[in-house]
Short mmCIF file of C-alpha atoms in Angstrom, two decimals:
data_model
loop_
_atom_site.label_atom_id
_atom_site.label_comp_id
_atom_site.label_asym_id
_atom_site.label_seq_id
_atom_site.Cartn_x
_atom_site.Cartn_y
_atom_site.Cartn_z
CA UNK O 592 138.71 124.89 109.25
CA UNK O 593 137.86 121.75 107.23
CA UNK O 594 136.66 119.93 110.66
CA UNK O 595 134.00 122.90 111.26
CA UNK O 596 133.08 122.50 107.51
CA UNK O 597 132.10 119.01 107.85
CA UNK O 598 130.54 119.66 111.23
CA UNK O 599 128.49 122.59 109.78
CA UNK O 600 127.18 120.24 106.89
CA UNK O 601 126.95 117.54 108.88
CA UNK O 602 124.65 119.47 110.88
CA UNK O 603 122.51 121.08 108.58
CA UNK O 604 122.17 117.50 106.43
CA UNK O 605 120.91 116.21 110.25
CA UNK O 606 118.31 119.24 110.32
CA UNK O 607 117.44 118.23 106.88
CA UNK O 608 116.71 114.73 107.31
CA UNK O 609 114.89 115.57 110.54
CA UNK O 610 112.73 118.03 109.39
CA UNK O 611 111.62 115.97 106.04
CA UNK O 612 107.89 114.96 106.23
CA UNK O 613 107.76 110.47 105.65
CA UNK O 614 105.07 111.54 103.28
CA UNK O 615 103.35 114.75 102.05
CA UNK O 616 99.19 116.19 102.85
CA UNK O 617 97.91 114.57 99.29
CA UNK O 618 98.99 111.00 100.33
CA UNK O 619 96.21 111.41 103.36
CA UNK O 620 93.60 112.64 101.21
CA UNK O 621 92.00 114.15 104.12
CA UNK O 622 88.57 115.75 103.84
CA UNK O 623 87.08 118.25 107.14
CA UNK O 624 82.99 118.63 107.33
CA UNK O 625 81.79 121.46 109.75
CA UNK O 626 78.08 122.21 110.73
CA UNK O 627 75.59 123.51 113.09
CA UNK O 628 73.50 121.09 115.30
CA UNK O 629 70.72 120.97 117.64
CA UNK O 630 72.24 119.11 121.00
CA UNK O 631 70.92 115.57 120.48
CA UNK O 632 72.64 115.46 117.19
CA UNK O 633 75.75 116.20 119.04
CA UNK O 634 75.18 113.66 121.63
CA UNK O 635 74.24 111.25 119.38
CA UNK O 636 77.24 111.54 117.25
CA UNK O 637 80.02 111.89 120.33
CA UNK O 638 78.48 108.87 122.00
CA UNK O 639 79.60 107.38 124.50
CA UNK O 640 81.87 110.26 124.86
CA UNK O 641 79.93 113.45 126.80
CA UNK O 642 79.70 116.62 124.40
CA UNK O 643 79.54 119.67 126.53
CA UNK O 644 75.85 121.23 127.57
CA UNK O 645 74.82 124.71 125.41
CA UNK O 646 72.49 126.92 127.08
CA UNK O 647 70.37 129.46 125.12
CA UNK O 648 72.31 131.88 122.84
CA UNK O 649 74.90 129.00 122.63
CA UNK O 650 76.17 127.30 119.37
CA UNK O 651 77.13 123.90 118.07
CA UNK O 652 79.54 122.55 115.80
CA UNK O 653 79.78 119.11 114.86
CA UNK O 654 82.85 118.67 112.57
CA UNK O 655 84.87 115.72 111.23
CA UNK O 656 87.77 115.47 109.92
CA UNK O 657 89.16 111.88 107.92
CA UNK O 658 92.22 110.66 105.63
CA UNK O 659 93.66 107.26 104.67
CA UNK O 660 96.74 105.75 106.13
CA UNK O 661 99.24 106.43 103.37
CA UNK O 662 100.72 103.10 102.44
CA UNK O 663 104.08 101.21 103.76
CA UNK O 664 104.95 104.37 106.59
CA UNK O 665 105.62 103.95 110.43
CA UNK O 666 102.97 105.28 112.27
CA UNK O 667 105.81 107.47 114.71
CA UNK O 668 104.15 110.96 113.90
CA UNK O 669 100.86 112.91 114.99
CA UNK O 670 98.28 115.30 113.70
CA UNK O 671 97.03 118.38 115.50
CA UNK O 672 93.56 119.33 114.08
CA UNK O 673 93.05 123.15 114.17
CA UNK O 674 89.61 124.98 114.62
CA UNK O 675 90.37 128.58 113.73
CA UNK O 676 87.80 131.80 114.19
CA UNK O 677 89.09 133.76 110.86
CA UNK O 678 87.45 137.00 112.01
CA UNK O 679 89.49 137.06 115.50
CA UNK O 680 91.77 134.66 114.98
CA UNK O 681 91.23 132.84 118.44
CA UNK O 682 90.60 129.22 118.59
CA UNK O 683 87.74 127.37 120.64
CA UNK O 684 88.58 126.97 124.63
CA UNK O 685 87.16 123.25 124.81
CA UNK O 686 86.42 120.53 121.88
CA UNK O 687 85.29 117.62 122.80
CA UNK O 688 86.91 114.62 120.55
CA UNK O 689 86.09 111.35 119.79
CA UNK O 690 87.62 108.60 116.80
CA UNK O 691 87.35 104.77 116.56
CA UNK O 692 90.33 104.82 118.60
CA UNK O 693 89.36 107.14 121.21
CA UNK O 694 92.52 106.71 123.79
CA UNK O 695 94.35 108.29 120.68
CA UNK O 696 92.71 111.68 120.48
CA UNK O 697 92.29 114.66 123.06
CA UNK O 698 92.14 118.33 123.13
CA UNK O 699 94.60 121.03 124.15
CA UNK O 700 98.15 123.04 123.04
CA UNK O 701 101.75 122.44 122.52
CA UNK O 702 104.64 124.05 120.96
CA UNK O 703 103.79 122.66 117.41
CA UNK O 704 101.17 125.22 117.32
CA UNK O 705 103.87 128.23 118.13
CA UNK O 706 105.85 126.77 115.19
CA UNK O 707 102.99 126.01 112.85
CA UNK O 708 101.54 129.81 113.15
CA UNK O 709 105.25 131.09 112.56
CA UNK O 710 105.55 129.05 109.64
CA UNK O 711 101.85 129.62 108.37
CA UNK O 712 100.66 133.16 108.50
CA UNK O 713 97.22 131.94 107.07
CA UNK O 714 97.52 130.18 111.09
CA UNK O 715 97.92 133.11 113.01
CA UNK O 716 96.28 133.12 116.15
CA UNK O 717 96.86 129.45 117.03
CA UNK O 718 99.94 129.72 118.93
CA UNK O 719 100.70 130.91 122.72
CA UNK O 720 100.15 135.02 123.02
CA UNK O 721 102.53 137.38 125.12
CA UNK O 722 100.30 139.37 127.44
CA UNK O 723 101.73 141.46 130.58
CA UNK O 724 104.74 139.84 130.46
CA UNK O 725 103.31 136.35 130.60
CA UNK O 726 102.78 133.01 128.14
CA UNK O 727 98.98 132.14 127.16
CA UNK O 728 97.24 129.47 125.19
CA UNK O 729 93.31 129.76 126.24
CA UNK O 730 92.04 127.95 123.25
CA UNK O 731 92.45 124.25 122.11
CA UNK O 732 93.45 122.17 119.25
CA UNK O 733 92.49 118.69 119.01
CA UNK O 734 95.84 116.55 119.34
CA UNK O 735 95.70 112.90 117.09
CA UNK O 736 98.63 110.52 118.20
CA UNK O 737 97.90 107.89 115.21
CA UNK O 738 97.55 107.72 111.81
CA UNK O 739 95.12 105.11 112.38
CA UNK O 740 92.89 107.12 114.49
CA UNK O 741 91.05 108.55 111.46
CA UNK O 742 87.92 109.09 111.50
CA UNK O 743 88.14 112.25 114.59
CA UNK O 744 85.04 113.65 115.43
CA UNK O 745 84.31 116.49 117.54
CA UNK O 746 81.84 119.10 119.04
CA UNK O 747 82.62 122.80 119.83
CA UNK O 748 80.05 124.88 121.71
CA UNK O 749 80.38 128.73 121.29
CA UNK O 750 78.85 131.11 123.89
CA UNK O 751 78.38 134.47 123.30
CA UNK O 752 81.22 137.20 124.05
CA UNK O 753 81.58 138.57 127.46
CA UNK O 754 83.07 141.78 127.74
CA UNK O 755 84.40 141.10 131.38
CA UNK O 756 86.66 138.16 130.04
CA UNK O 757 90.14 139.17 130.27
CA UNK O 758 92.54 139.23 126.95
CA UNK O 759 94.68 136.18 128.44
CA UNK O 760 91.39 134.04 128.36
CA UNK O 761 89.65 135.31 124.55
CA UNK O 762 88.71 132.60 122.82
CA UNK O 763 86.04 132.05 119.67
CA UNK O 764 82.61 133.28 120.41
CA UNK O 765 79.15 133.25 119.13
CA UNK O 766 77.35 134.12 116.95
CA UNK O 767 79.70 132.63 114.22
CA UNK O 768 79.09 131.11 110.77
CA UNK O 769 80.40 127.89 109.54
CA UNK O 770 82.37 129.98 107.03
CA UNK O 771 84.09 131.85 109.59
CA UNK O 772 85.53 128.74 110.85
CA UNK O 773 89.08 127.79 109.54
CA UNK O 774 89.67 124.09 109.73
CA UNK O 775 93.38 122.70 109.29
CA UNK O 776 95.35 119.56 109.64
CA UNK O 777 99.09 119.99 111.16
CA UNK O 778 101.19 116.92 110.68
CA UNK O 779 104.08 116.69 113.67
CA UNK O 780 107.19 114.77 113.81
CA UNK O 781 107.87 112.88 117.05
CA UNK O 782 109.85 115.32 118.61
CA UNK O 783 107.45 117.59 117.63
CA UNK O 784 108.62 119.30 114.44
CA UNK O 785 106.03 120.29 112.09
CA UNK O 786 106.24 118.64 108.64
CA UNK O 787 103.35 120.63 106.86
CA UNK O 788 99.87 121.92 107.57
CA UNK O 789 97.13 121.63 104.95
CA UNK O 790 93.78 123.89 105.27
CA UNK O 791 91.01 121.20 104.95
CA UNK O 792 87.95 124.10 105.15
CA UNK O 793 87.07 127.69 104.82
#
């Protein structure tokens, strides 16, 4: 009995450790801008990276989101940068992504989104859905593996709802305000446990 004592605490001290964020959302200071732009504004800002093409009835975001490397931490973590449609809850299907370190940043889904909307119901609608009897994750999160990566900009292009898309591939439409548009910063352990999330806008 007092072996599977110590092995119980042992173990929970272990998930304890593991699970405790190096440092906290206020040491980043990160700030999140979101607006709508005409296309050569969002060419101009994602150069020499390609934002995608709108076509009429299309919209365009331009967003950024920035923080400071907290002092005296290893850089052995990563952020996941959120784009959430409150209204539907559905995130965008592409984002283009660019930073000063641009091999750092991309777009698409993991598991820390399934365990960030669990943890976060003001997330809901980020992680993978359960739809005749199978996994799907049509929209995408922009995926940060540095600390020093910061400042990430990206472009989002809405298109307008079709009603012929099927419920495995619904993701955000148009027309949509800035307002509508959560943004949030998810900080992930390397073996992908989720420290926090902080909700930069909206």
């Amino acid at each position: 009995m007092a072996i599977l004592l110590v092995a119980a605490g042992t173990t929970v001290g272990w998930r304890w450790w593991h699970n405790r964020p190096p440092y906290g959302p206020k040491a980043l200071g990160a700030t999140a801008t979101l607006r709508l732009v005409d296309q050569a504004t969002a060419d101009t800002a994602m150069s020499p990276v390609n934002a995608e093409h709108a076509d009429d009835g299309d919209q365009i975001f331009l967003g950024r989101v920035a923080w400071v490397r907290p002092p005296g931490i290893k850089d052995d973590g990563s952020f996941r940068v959120v784009i959430l449609d409150k209204r539907t809850r559905r995130m965008p299907g592409f984002i283009s992504v660019t930073s000063p370190r641009p091999d750092d940043v991309g777009a698409g889904s993991d598991g820390a989104l399934d365990i960030a909307e669990k943890r976060y119901p003001w997330l809901q609608g980020i992680g993978t859905r359960h739809i005749n009897g199978l996994f799907w994750n049509a929209g995408a999160a922009i995926t940060v593996s540095s600390v020093d990566a910061s400042p990430v900009t990206f472009v989002t292009v809405l298109h307008p709802a079709s009603p012929d898309t099927p419920p495995e591939h619904l993701v955000a439409t148009a027309p949509t305000a800035v307002s509508d548009l959560l943004v949030a910063l998810i900080n992930v352990g390397p073996d992908g446990q989720v420290y926090w999330a902080q909700r930069l806008l909206n």
